[in-house]
mmCIF file of C-alpha atoms and ligand atoms in Angstrom:
data_model
loop_
_atom_site.group_PDB
_atom_site.id
_atom_site.type_symbol
_atom_site.label_atom_id
_atom_site.label_comp_id
_atom_site.label_asym_id
_atom_site.label_seq_id
_atom_site.Cartn_x
_atom_site.Cartn_y
_atom_site.Cartn_z
ATOM 1 C CA MET R 1 -4.157 -25.733 -16.803
ATOM 2 C CA PHE R 2 -6.602 -22.964 -17.656
ATOM 3 C CA MET R 3 -8.568 -23.444 -20.836
ATOM 4 C CA ALA R 4 -9.047 -20.331 -22.961
ATOM 5 C CA HIS R 5 -12.640 -19.200 -22.931
ATOM 6 C CA PRO R 6 -14.014 -18.641 -26.449
ATOM 7 C CA SER R 7 -15.342 -15.199 -25.517
ATOM 8 C CA LEU R 8 -12.121 -13.993 -23.907
ATOM 9 C CA ASP R 9 -10.522 -12.923 -27.165
ATOM 10 C CA ASP R 10 -13.642 -11.001 -28.083
ATOM 11 C CA ASP R 11 -13.715 -9.276 -24.685
ATOM 12 C CA ARG R 12 -10.056 -8.441 -24.991
ATOM 13 C CA ARG R 13 -10.490 -6.905 -28.430
ATOM 14 C CA ARG R 14 -13.276 -4.633 -27.213
ATOM 15 C CA VAL R 15 -11.434 -3.665 -24.027
ATOM 16 C CA ASP R 16 -8.194 -3.001 -25.942
ATOM 17 C CA ALA R 17 -10.012 -0.667 -28.346
ATOM 18 C CA GLU R 18 -11.362 1.293 -25.362
ATOM 19 C CA VAL R 19 -7.978 1.342 -23.596
ATOM 20 C CA ASP R 20 -6.496 2.775 -26.826
ATOM 21 C CA GLN R 21 -9.065 5.574 -26.656
ATOM 22 C CA ILE R 22 -8.263 6.460 -23.042
ATOM 23 C CA THR R 23 -4.443 6.203 -23.203
ATOM 24 C CA GLY R 24 -4.002 9.818 -24.290
ATOM 25 C CA ARG R 25 -5.749 11.043 -21.121
ATOM 26 C CA LEU R 26 -3.763 9.032 -18.573
ATOM 27 C CA SER R 27 -0.866 11.453 -18.234
ATOM 28 C CA ALA R 28 -3.187 14.466 -17.802
ATOM 29 C CA MET R 29 -5.135 12.647 -15.078
ATOM 30 C CA ARG R 30 -1.955 11.586 -13.280
ATOM 31 C CA ARG R 31 -0.482 15.081 -13.508
ATOM 32 C CA HIS R 32 -3.648 16.675 -12.155
ATOM 33 C CA LEU R 33 -3.482 14.327 -9.159
ATOM 34 C CA HIS R 34 0.270 14.862 -8.777
ATOM 35 C CA GLU R 35 -0.165 18.642 -8.666
ATOM 36 C CA ASN R 36 -2.942 18.400 -6.083
ATOM 37 C CA PRO R 37 -1.824 15.832 -3.501
ATOM 38 C CA GLU R 38 -3.739 15.310 -0.251
ATOM 39 C CA LEU R 39 -2.588 13.647 2.947
ATOM 40 C CA SER R 40 -4.162 10.511 4.428
ATOM 41 C CA SER R 41 -7.680 11.189 5.760
ATOM 42 C CA ARG R 42 -7.940 14.459 3.804
ATOM 43 C CA GLU R 43 -8.539 13.052 0.308
ATOM 44 C CA PHE R 44 -11.621 15.201 -0.390
ATOM 45 C CA ALA R 45 -10.580 16.925 -3.634
ATOM 46 C CA THR R 46 -9.026 13.693 -4.947
ATOM 47 C CA THR R 47 -12.269 11.850 -4.222
ATOM 48 C CA SER R 48 -14.355 14.465 -5.974
ATOM 49 C CA TYR R 49 -11.974 14.470 -8.975
ATOM 50 C CA VAL R 50 -12.375 10.692 -9.330
ATOM 51 C CA ALA R 51 -16.140 10.961 -8.859
ATOM 52 C CA ARG R 52 -16.353 13.693 -11.536
ATOM 53 C CA GLN R 53 -14.500 11.531 -14.077
ATOM 54 C CA LEU R 54 -16.812 8.594 -13.320
ATOM 55 C CA ALA R 55 -19.955 10.713 -13.424
ATOM 56 C CA GLY R 56 -18.847 12.227 -16.745
ATOM 57 C CA ALA R 57 -18.674 8.729 -18.219
ATOM 58 C CA LYS R 58 -21.912 7.644 -16.484
ATOM 59 C CA VAL R 59 -20.181 5.020 -14.342
ATOM 60 C CA ASN R 60 -22.403 4.196 -11.350
ATOM 61 C CA HIS R 61 -20.540 4.796 -8.114
ATOM 62 C CA ARG R 62 -20.905 5.875 -4.509
ATOM 63 C CA LEU R 63 -18.689 7.915 -2.260
ATOM 64 C CA ALA R 64 -17.274 6.233 0.820
ATOM 65 C CA ARG R 65 -18.038 7.518 4.313
ATOM 66 C CA GLY R 66 -16.820 11.055 4.947
ATOM 67 C CA LYS R 67 -16.577 11.664 1.170
ATOM 68 C CA ARG R 68 -13.161 10.060 1.091
ATOM 69 C CA GLY R 69 -12.955 7.171 -1.348
ATOM 70 C CA VAL R 70 -15.106 5.983 -4.250
ATOM 71 C CA VAL R 71 -16.525 2.537 -4.982
ATOM 72 C CA THR R 72 -18.175 1.796 -8.323
ATOM 73 C CA ALA R 73 -21.268 -0.367 -8.606
ATOM 74 C CA ILE R 74 -20.581 -3.958 -9.646
ATOM 75 C CA THR R 75 -20.850 -4.459 -13.406
ATOM 76 C CA PRO R 76 -22.054 -8.070 -13.424
ATOM 77 C CA SER R 77 -20.651 -10.775 -15.642
ATOM 78 C CA ARG R 78 -22.538 -11.669 -18.834
ATOM 79 C CA ARG R 79 -22.604 -15.225 -17.512
ATOM 80 C CA SER R 80 -24.939 -16.176 -14.728
ATOM 81 C CA ARG R 81 -22.903 -16.588 -11.546
ATOM 82 C CA GLY R 82 -19.747 -15.385 -13.280
ATOM 83 C CA PRO R 83 -16.924 -14.219 -11.005
ATOM 84 C CA VAL R 84 -16.688 -10.624 -9.771
ATOM 85 C CA VAL R 85 -13.237 -9.099 -9.340
ATOM 86 C CA ALA R 86 -12.394 -5.802 -7.608
ATOM 87 C CA LEU R 87 -9.641 -3.496 -8.885
ATOM 88 C CA ARG R 88 -8.123 -1.218 -6.280
ATOM 89 C CA ALA R 89 -6.127 2.021 -6.230
ATOM 90 C CA ASP R 90 -5.131 4.285 -3.338
ATOM 91 C CA LEU R 91 -5.617 8.074 -3.258
ATOM 92 C CA ASP R 92 -3.368 9.557 -0.579
ATOM 93 C CA ALA R 93 -0.032 11.379 -0.641
ATOM 94 C CA LEU R 94 2.768 11.929 1.903
ATOM 95 C CA PRO R 95 4.072 14.808 4.058
ATOM 96 C CA ILE R 96 7.165 15.384 1.909
ATOM 97 C CA VAL R 97 8.410 18.593 0.238
ATOM 98 C CA GLU R 98 8.755 17.770 -3.463
ATOM 99 C CA GLU R 99 12.147 18.625 -4.963
ATOM 100 C CA ASN R 100 11.296 17.780 -8.586
ATOM 101 C CA LYS R 101 11.277 20.704 -10.975
ATOM 102 C CA ALA R 102 8.704 19.252 -13.392
ATOM 103 C CA ALA R 103 5.859 21.553 -14.444
ATOM 104 C CA TYR R 104 3.427 19.129 -12.792
ATOM 105 C CA ARG R 105 5.185 19.210 -9.382
ATOM 106 C CA SER R 106 3.080 19.484 -6.227
ATOM 107 C CA ARG R 107 1.259 22.764 -5.631
ATOM 108 C CA GLN R 108 0.586 21.841 -2.016
ATOM 109 C CA PRO R 109 3.514 22.892 0.167
ATOM 110 C CA GLY R 110 4.852 19.925 2.133
ATOM 111 C CA VAL R 111 2.596 17.344 0.485
ATOM 112 C CA MET R 112 3.717 15.071 -2.330
ATOM 113 C CA HIS R 113 2.640 11.986 -4.248
ATOM 114 C CA ALA R 114 5.915 10.223 -3.468
ATOM 115 C CA CYS R 115 4.458 6.704 -3.396
ATOM 116 C CA GLY R 116 2.916 6.727 -6.879
ATOM 117 C CA HIS R 117 -0.687 6.692 -5.681
ATOM 118 C CA ASP R 118 -1.403 9.384 -8.288
ATOM 119 C CA ALA R 119 -0.342 6.872 -10.959
ATOM 120 C CA HIS R 120 -2.387 4.087 -9.324
ATOM 121 C CA THR R 121 -5.489 6.283 -9.339
ATOM 122 C CA ALA R 122 -4.988 7.474 -12.932
ATOM 123 C CA MET R 123 -4.494 3.894 -14.162
ATOM 124 C CA LEU R 124 -7.559 2.617 -12.339
ATOM 125 C CA LEU R 125 -9.591 5.529 -13.670
ATOM 126 C CA GLY R 126 -8.399 4.684 -17.179
ATOM 127 C CA ALA R 127 -9.188 0.987 -16.742
ATOM 128 C CA THR R 128 -12.606 1.754 -15.230
ATOM 129 C CA LEU R 129 -13.626 4.055 -18.089
ATOM 130 C CA ALA R 130 -12.392 1.562 -20.701
ATOM 131 C CA LEU R 131 -14.091 -1.449 -19.083
ATOM 132 C CA HIS R 132 -17.311 0.493 -18.664
ATOM 133 C CA ARG R 133 -17.352 1.511 -22.308
ATOM 134 C CA ALA R 134 -16.555 -2.032 -23.434
ATOM 135 C CA GLY R 135 -19.912 -3.185 -21.997
ATOM 136 C CA PRO R 136 -20.664 -6.390 -20.039
ATOM 137 C CA LEU R 137 -17.807 -8.891 -20.033
ATOM 138 C CA GLU R 138 -17.302 -12.533 -19.111
ATOM 139 C CA VAL R 139 -16.034 -11.285 -15.759
ATOM 140 C CA GLY R 140 -17.923 -8.992 -13.403
ATOM 141 C CA TRP R 141 -15.957 -6.162 -11.838
ATOM 142 C CA ARG R 142 -15.923 -3.141 -9.560
ATOM 143 C CA SER R 143 -13.329 -0.434 -8.899
ATOM 144 C CA ILE R 144 -12.287 0.675 -5.428
ATOM 145 C CA PHE R 145 -10.504 4.023 -4.935
ATOM 146 C CA GLN R 146 -9.492 3.954 -1.291
ATOM 147 C CA PRO R 147 -8.238 6.682 1.041
ATOM 148 C CA GLU R 148 -5.645 6.412 3.838
ATOM 149 C CA GLU R 149 -3.312 3.718 2.572
ATOM 150 C CA GLU R 150 -0.267 5.404 4.095
ATOM 151 C CA ALA R 151 -1.997 5.565 7.477
ATOM 152 C CA GLY R 152 -3.054 1.923 7.120
ATOM 153 C CA HIS R 153 -6.752 2.510 7.792
ATOM 154 C CA GLY R 154 -8.385 2.985 4.373
ATOM 155 C CA ALA R 155 -8.727 -0.593 3.166
ATOM 156 C CA ARG R 156 -10.184 -1.835 6.444
ATOM 157 C CA SER R 157 -12.659 1.031 6.510
ATOM 158 C CA LEU R 158 -13.889 0.290 2.968
ATOM 159 C CA VAL R 159 -14.193 -3.432 3.714
ATOM 160 C CA ARG R 160 -16.379 -2.501 6.702
ATOM 161 C CA GLN R 161 -18.465 -0.315 4.390
ATOM 162 C CA GLY R 162 -19.206 -3.338 2.183
ATOM 163 C CA ALA R 163 -16.768 -2.736 -0.698
ATOM 164 C CA LEU R 164 -16.091 -6.470 -1.020
ATOM 165 C CA GLU R 165 -19.698 -7.660 -0.872
ATOM 166 C CA GLY R 166 -20.363 -9.810 -3.930
ATOM 167 C CA VAL R 167 -16.653 -9.773 -4.882
ATOM 168 C CA GLN R 168 -14.546 -12.964 -5.065
ATOM 169 C CA SER R 169 -11.048 -11.625 -5.660
ATOM 170 C CA ILE R 170 -9.089 -8.370 -5.876
ATOM 171 C CA LEU R 171 -6.199 -6.987 -7.940
ATOM 172 C CA ALA R 172 -3.973 -3.945 -7.531
ATOM 173 C CA PHE R 173 -0.755 -2.407 -8.774
ATOM 174 C CA HIS R 174 2.037 -0.695 -6.910
ATOM 175 C CA VAL R 175 4.590 1.244 -8.899
ATOM 176 C CA ASP R 176 8.179 0.032 -8.526
ATOM 177 C CA PRO R 177 10.906 2.606 -9.289
ATOM 178 C CA THR R 178 13.632 -0.082 -9.274
ATOM 179 C CA LEU R 179 12.035 -1.955 -12.185
ATOM 180 C CA PRO R 180 12.457 -0.633 -15.762
ATOM 181 C CA VAL R 181 9.337 0.700 -17.452
ATOM 182 C CA GLY R 182 7.929 -2.070 -19.627
ATOM 183 C CA GLN R 183 8.486 -4.714 -16.961
ATOM 184 C CA VAL R 184 6.249 -5.991 -14.196
ATOM 185 C CA CYS R 185 6.920 -8.224 -11.216
ATOM 186 C CA ILE R 186 4.273 -10.704 -10.101
ATOM 187 C CA THR R 187 5.094 -13.273 -7.442
ATOM 188 C CA ALA R 188 3.007 -15.647 -5.363
ATOM 189 C CA GLY R 189 3.193 -15.591 -1.567
ATOM 190 C CA PRO R 190 4.449 -12.849 0.787
ATOM 191 C CA GLN R 191 4.898 -9.397 -0.798
ATOM 192 C CA THR R 192 5.009 -7.088 2.205
ATOM 193 C CA ALA R 193 5.572 -7.471 5.922
ATOM 194 C CA PHE R 194 3.386 -7.782 8.977
ATOM 195 C CA CYS R 195 3.751 -4.334 10.528
ATOM 196 C CA GLN R 196 3.388 -3.609 14.217
ATOM 197 C CA ASP R 197 4.011 0.019 15.227
ATOM 198 C CA PHE R 198 4.518 0.901 18.876
ATOM 199 C CA THR R 199 5.102 3.793 21.260
ATOM 200 C CA ILE R 200 6.925 3.413 24.566
ATOM 201 C CA THR R 201 6.423 6.068 27.245
ATOM 202 C CA LEU R 202 9.067 6.177 30.000
ATOM 203 C CA ARG R 203 8.147 8.124 33.118
ATOM 204 C CA GLY R 204 10.758 8.933 35.734
ATOM 205 C CA GLN R 205 11.338 11.830 38.051
ATOM 206 C CA GLY R 206 13.271 14.819 36.784
ATOM 207 C CA GLY R 207 15.866 16.881 38.601
ATOM 208 C CA HIS R 208 19.293 18.510 38.441
ATOM 209 C CA GLY R 209 21.772 16.989 35.992
ATOM 210 C CA ALA R 210 24.438 17.044 38.705
ATOM 211 C CA ARG R 211 22.395 14.893 41.091
ATOM 212 C CA PRO R 212 21.121 11.870 39.137
ATOM 213 C CA HIS R 213 20.847 9.823 42.355
ATOM 214 C CA LEU R 214 17.950 12.073 43.396
ATOM 215 C CA THR R 215 16.106 11.464 40.115
ATOM 216 C CA ILE R 216 14.695 8.597 38.075
ATOM 217 C CA ASP R 217 16.317 9.291 34.732
ATOM 218 C CA PRO R 218 14.070 8.424 31.749
ATOM 219 C CA ILE R 219 16.870 9.113 29.231
ATOM 220 C CA ALA R 220 19.252 6.634 30.843
ATOM 221 C CA THR R 221 16.351 4.173 31.026
ATOM 222 C CA ALA R 222 15.527 4.738 27.336
ATOM 223 C CA ALA R 223 19.174 4.282 26.304
ATOM 224 C CA GLN R 224 19.335 0.913 28.056
ATOM 225 C CA LEU R 225 15.896 -0.054 26.758
ATOM 226 C CA ILE R 226 16.878 0.535 23.109
ATOM 227 C CA THR R 227 20.117 -1.410 23.513
ATOM 228 C CA THR R 228 18.341 -4.326 25.169
ATOM 229 C CA ILE R 229 15.524 -4.410 22.578
ATOM 230 C CA TYR R 230 18.100 -4.460 19.761
ATOM 231 C CA GLN R 231 19.869 -7.339 21.443
ATOM 232 C CA ALA R 232 16.981 -9.382 22.842
ATOM 233 C CA VAL R 233 14.624 -9.314 19.839
ATOM 234 C CA PRO R 234 17.042 -10.834 17.283
ATOM 235 C CA ARG R 235 18.576 -13.227 19.836
ATOM 236 C CA GLN R 236 15.159 -14.611 20.750
ATOM 237 C CA ASN R 237 13.995 -15.021 17.134
ATOM 238 C CA ASP R 238 14.593 -18.076 14.952
ATOM 239 C CA PRO R 239 17.144 -16.663 12.465
ATOM 240 C CA ARG R 240 15.338 -18.464 9.621
ATOM 241 C CA ASP R 241 12.371 -16.121 10.124
ATOM 242 C CA PRO R 242 12.976 -12.554 8.822
ATOM 243 C CA LEU R 243 12.373 -9.934 11.508
ATOM 244 C CA VAL R 244 13.440 -6.364 12.132
ATOM 245 C CA VAL R 245 12.666 -3.966 14.947
ATOM 246 C CA THR R 246 13.488 -0.284 14.504
ATOM 247 C CA ILE R 247 13.177 2.627 16.912
ATOM 248 C CA GLY R 248 12.670 5.593 14.605
ATOM 249 C CA SER R 249 11.964 8.348 17.129
ATOM 250 C CA ILE R 250 13.259 9.344 20.555
ATOM 251 C CA GLN R 251 11.973 12.485 22.245
ATOM 252 C CA SER R 252 12.983 13.790 25.652
ATOM 253 C CA GLY R 253 14.477 16.706 27.525
ATOM 254 C CA GLN R 254 15.243 20.347 26.752
ATOM 255 C CA THR R 255 18.724 21.265 27.917
ATOM 256 C CA ASN R 256 22.165 20.146 29.162
ATOM 257 C CA ASN R 257 21.738 20.049 32.878
ATOM 258 C CA VAL R 258 18.132 19.071 33.544
ATOM 259 C CA ILE R 259 17.031 15.462 33.811
ATOM 260 C CA PRO R 260 13.502 15.377 32.366
ATOM 261 C CA ASP R 261 10.470 13.497 33.673
ATOM 262 C CA VAL R 262 9.488 11.710 30.476
ATOM 263 C CA ALA R 263 10.964 10.115 27.354
ATOM 264 C CA THR R 264 9.028 8.728 24.399
ATOM 265 C CA LEU R 265 10.184 6.172 21.849
ATOM 266 C CA LYS R 266 8.406 5.228 18.634
ATOM 267 C CA GLY R 267 9.220 2.127 16.658
ATOM 268 C CA THR R 268 8.044 -0.613 14.355
ATOM 269 C CA ILE R 269 8.327 -4.405 14.153
ATOM 270 C CA ARG R 270 8.324 -6.021 10.674
ATOM 271 C CA SER R 271 8.166 -9.736 9.872
ATOM 272 C CA PHE R 272 6.577 -12.176 7.420
ATOM 273 C CA ALA R 273 4.493 -14.138 9.922
ATOM 274 C CA GLU R 274 2.037 -13.163 12.606
ATOM 275 C CA ALA R 275 3.654 -15.542 15.128
ATOM 276 C CA THR R 276 7.069 -13.900 14.569
ATOM 277 C CA SER R 277 5.609 -10.441 15.138
ATOM 278 C CA THR R 278 3.723 -11.575 18.229
ATOM 279 C CA ALA R 279 6.844 -13.153 19.735
ATOM 280 C CA ALA R 280 8.834 -9.951 19.062
ATOM 281 C CA ARG R 281 6.113 -7.880 20.671
ATOM 282 C CA GLU R 282 6.241 -10.082 23.764
ATOM 283 C CA THR R 283 10.020 -9.677 23.899
ATOM 284 C CA VAL R 284 9.644 -5.877 23.765
ATOM 285 C CA GLU R 285 7.067 -6.056 26.570
ATOM 286 C CA ARG R 286 9.382 -8.200 28.734
ATOM 287 C CA VAL R 287 12.334 -5.878 28.119
ATOM 288 C CA CYS R 288 10.176 -2.892 29.069
ATOM 289 C CA ALA R 289 9.088 -4.570 32.304
ATOM 290 C CA GLY R 290 12.643 -5.636 33.211
ATOM 291 C CA THR R 291 14.198 -2.263 32.394
ATOM 292 C CA ALA R 292 11.481 -0.474 34.342
ATOM 293 C CA ARG R 293 12.340 -2.532 37.399
ATOM 294 C CA ALA R 294 16.087 -2.030 37.084
ATOM 295 C CA PHE R 295 15.777 1.745 36.657
ATOM 296 C CA ARG R 296 12.735 2.286 38.942
ATOM 297 C CA ALA R 297 10.969 4.058 36.061
ATOM 298 C CA GLU R 298 7.509 3.482 34.693
ATOM 299 C CA VAL R 299 7.852 2.053 31.170
ATOM 300 C CA ARG R 300 4.610 1.654 29.251
ATOM 301 C CA PRO R 301 4.632 0.129 25.742
ATOM 302 C CA GLU R 302 1.545 0.618 23.559
ATOM 303 C CA PHE R 303 1.111 -1.292 20.316
ATOM 304 C CA ASP R 304 -1.008 -0.282 17.325
ATOM 305 C CA ARG R 305 -3.025 -2.859 15.446
ATOM 306 C CA LEU R 306 -0.931 -5.530 13.718
ATOM 307 C CA LEU R 307 -1.269 -4.735 9.985
ATOM 308 C CA PRO R 308 -1.001 -8.090 8.195
ATOM 309 C CA GLY R 309 1.379 -8.715 5.307
ATOM 310 C CA VAL R 310 0.234 -8.879 1.690
ATOM 311 C CA ILE R 311 0.281 -12.536 0.634
ATOM 312 C CA ASN R 312 -0.524 -13.004 -3.059
ATOM 313 C CA ASP R 313 -2.780 -15.938 -3.859
ATOM 314 C CA ALA R 314 -0.800 -18.491 -5.918
ATOM 315 C CA LYS R 315 -3.577 -19.237 -8.423
ATOM 316 C CA LEU R 316 -4.404 -15.568 -9.017
ATOM 317 C CA ALA R 317 -0.708 -14.704 -9.327
ATOM 318 C CA ALA R 318 -0.344 -17.429 -11.992
ATOM 319 C CA LEU R 319 -3.272 -15.973 -13.969
ATOM 320 C CA CYS R 320 -1.829 -12.447 -13.710
ATOM 321 C CA VAL R 321 1.577 -13.758 -14.850
ATOM 322 C CA ALA R 322 -0.109 -15.421 -17.846
ATOM 323 C CA ALA R 323 -1.898 -12.171 -18.764
ATOM 324 C CA ALA R 324 1.327 -10.171 -18.358
ATOM 325 C CA ARG R 325 3.399 -12.593 -20.455
ATOM 326 C CA GLU R 326 0.867 -12.465 -23.274
ATOM 327 C CA MET R 327 0.925 -8.679 -23.204
ATOM 328 C CA LEU R 328 4.580 -7.855 -22.461
ATOM 329 C CA GLY R 329 6.498 -10.996 -23.433
ATOM 330 C CA GLU R 330 8.080 -13.529 -21.103
ATOM 331 C CA LYS R 331 11.317 -11.609 -20.464
ATOM 332 C CA ASN R 332 9.437 -8.570 -19.157
ATOM 333 C CA VAL R 333 7.626 -10.445 -16.408
ATOM 334 C CA VAL R 334 9.680 -10.999 -13.267
ATOM 335 C CA THR R 335 8.254 -13.886 -11.250
ATOM 336 C CA GLU R 336 10.838 -14.280 -8.520
ATOM 337 C CA ARG R 337 11.820 -11.625 -6.058
ATOM 338 C CA ARG R 338 12.428 -11.362 -2.337
ATOM 339 C CA PRO R 339 9.487 -9.738 -0.542
ATOM 340 C CA SER R 340 9.682 -6.261 0.973
ATOM 341 C CA LEU R 341 9.643 -5.526 4.698
ATOM 342 C CA GLY R 342 7.534 -2.475 3.872
ATOM 343 C CA ALA R 343 3.841 -2.423 4.753
ATOM 344 C CA GLU R 344 0.761 -2.071 2.531
ATOM 345 C CA ASP R 345 -2.863 -2.067 3.636
ATOM 346 C CA PHE R 346 -3.975 -4.036 0.544
ATOM 347 C CA ALA R 347 -3.476 -6.865 3.061
ATOM 348 C CA ASP R 348 -6.734 -5.875 4.738
ATOM 349 C CA TYR R 349 -8.715 -6.924 1.643
ATOM 350 C CA LEU R 350 -6.879 -10.242 1.603
ATOM 351 C CA ALA R 351 -8.198 -11.068 5.068
ATOM 352 C CA THR R 352 -11.602 -11.407 3.349
ATOM 353 C CA ILE R 353 -10.897 -12.574 -0.221
ATOM 354 C CA PRO R 354 -7.825 -13.740 -2.171
ATOM 355 C CA GLY R 355 -5.986 -11.217 -4.289
ATOM 356 C CA CYS R 356 -2.801 -10.294 -6.076
ATOM 357 C CA MET R 357 -0.724 -7.129 -5.937
ATOM 358 C CA MET R 358 1.433 -6.619 -9.021
ATOM 359 C CA LEU R 359 4.478 -4.345 -9.238
ATOM 360 C CA LEU R 360 4.747 -2.021 -12.229
ATOM 361 C CA GLY R 361 8.141 -0.877 -13.479
ATOM 362 C CA THR R 362 8.403 2.927 -13.661
ATOM 363 C CA LYS R 363 12.146 3.546 -14.076
ATOM 364 C CA GLY R 364 12.895 5.407 -17.298
ATOM 365 C CA PRO R 365 15.774 4.217 -19.526
ATOM 366 C CA GLY R 366 19.079 5.696 -18.379
ATOM 367 C CA LYS R 367 17.437 7.317 -15.346
ATOM 368 C CA LYS R 368 18.617 6.896 -11.750
ATOM 369 C CA VAL R 369 16.378 4.975 -9.374
ATOM 370 C CA THR R 370 14.362 7.467 -7.317
ATOM 371 C CA PRO R 371 13.089 5.491 -4.326
ATOM 372 C CA LEU R 372 9.506 5.616 -3.034
ATOM 373 C CA HIS R 373 8.867 8.114 -0.207
ATOM 374 C CA THR R 374 11.673 10.486 -1.252
ATOM 375 C CA PRO R 375 11.446 14.153 -2.420
ATOM 376 C CA THR R 376 12.722 13.306 -5.922
ATOM 377 C CA PHE R 377 10.487 10.309 -6.611
ATOM 378 C CA ASP R 378 8.974 10.369 -10.105
ATOM 379 C CA ILE R 379 7.829 7.866 -12.707
ATOM 380 C CA ASP R 380 8.262 7.327 -16.423
ATOM 381 C CA GLU R 381 4.710 7.963 -17.579
ATOM 382 C CA LYS R 382 4.963 5.288 -20.293
ATOM 383 C CA ALA R 383 4.124 2.955 -17.428
ATOM 384 C CA LEU R 384 0.598 4.395 -17.192
ATOM 385 C CA ALA R 385 -0.652 2.866 -20.446
ATOM 386 C CA ILE R 386 1.019 -0.454 -19.624
ATOM 387 C CA GLY R 387 -0.524 -0.605 -16.159
ATOM 388 C CA THR R 388 -3.973 0.368 -17.389
ATOM 389 C CA ARG R 389 -3.992 -2.288 -20.091
ATOM 390 C CA LEU R 390 -2.536 -4.980 -17.865
ATOM 391 C CA LEU R 391 -5.071 -4.283 -15.136
ATOM 392 C CA ALA R 392 -7.830 -4.888 -17.707
ATOM 393 C CA HIS R 393 -6.131 -7.967 -19.182
ATOM 394 C CA ALA R 394 -5.519 -9.530 -15.763
ATOM 395 C CA LEU R 395 -9.162 -8.924 -14.902
ATOM 396 C CA LEU R 396 -10.295 -10.668 -18.098
ATOM 397 C CA LYS R 397 -7.939 -13.568 -17.364
ATOM 398 C CA LEU R 398 -9.535 -14.044 -13.967
ATOM 399 C CA GLY R 399 -12.877 -14.301 -15.778
ATOM 400 C CA GLN R 400 -11.698 -17.564 -17.324
ATOM 401 C CA GLU R 401 -12.129 -19.212 -13.950
ATOM 402 C CA PRO R 402 -15.129 -21.535 -13.589
ATOM 403 C CA PRO R 403 -18.264 -19.718 -12.341
ATOM 404 C CA ALA R 404 -18.314 -18.933 -8.633
ATOM 405 C CA CYS R 405 -20.373 -21.324 -6.504
HETATM 406 ZN ZN1 LIG Q 1 3.845 4.568 0.553
HETATM 407 ZN ZN1 LIG Q 2 2.103 3.111 -1.765
#
């Protein structure tokens, strides 16, 4: 049971008044970002836009290494040893050609904010400006605008640059186009999958298509390899543990009658537990070794870093649910949902401190669901004010916790 802190209502009144002031600017900020998307590791203009908004409001901040990403200074709690909470948004867009006809569609050919990171950034900017203007609160806070979420490197890089120093917990939103605007989904436990990407290079010996016996055929080897991976991985996994392996790319050869030297496969393993992912990786390695022997080819699998899954802290999730219910009403807060096998680098903060990622409904009434990462993705902008206010309210709720030791 969390006891209401006498100053919470006062904090909330002041923050709400400031959020009211900023609400009219949220759509313009989001549209500016939507029109000017930048790919992972190239978020220079986005960073300087965020920094300009912060500087204009005299919010202390520093740019992350390479001028990609912004971290605000910690605004300490009014209380001595009060908790400090980080709020996080991501800045990057995707290599997708936008098909929306809206006036604010992307001006960058082949680049699009199709994962809602423009909305995340606008909402965090709004919350940051409102919290700053509200003055010191019961809870200390800092905002983190990170680059390279889609590439899976940004969060880890900012953690290494000290973004979590002095911070005890972290909150973030991801937009959810399947959820109606006005609703949020907050669940404890696994939210996203452990993600292990891999590349397999198969080297044989090319030759004439009519004389395969004089070659070592990497395409035949790859065909068998894919079939065996798709059979061996699920058959060697406890069916009670969710797991999927997908080969999403196969590249080899040029023409009908030439057996090439090399084939390359790219794939990903998704699960909800590190042990499950590790076991699947070992199965892939064994299948590669066995297939190599059978086909006399060289088969070399290379695995990227295992990106952990986002696991929401139960206590923080309960506080966020309480804040959301007070703001939106009980029926608009979904608290049970199956996790996604997608990946999200918010997990890299959670390796250091507990946190909670909330999902924000962005589907307009009567509108079709436009999935994330598609050329027609868009949001109902009414969600921006809801997300901004809830981010601030959840932060204040976390300030009700006893002082950090
Ligand atoms: Zn994405
Ligand atoms: Zn995303």
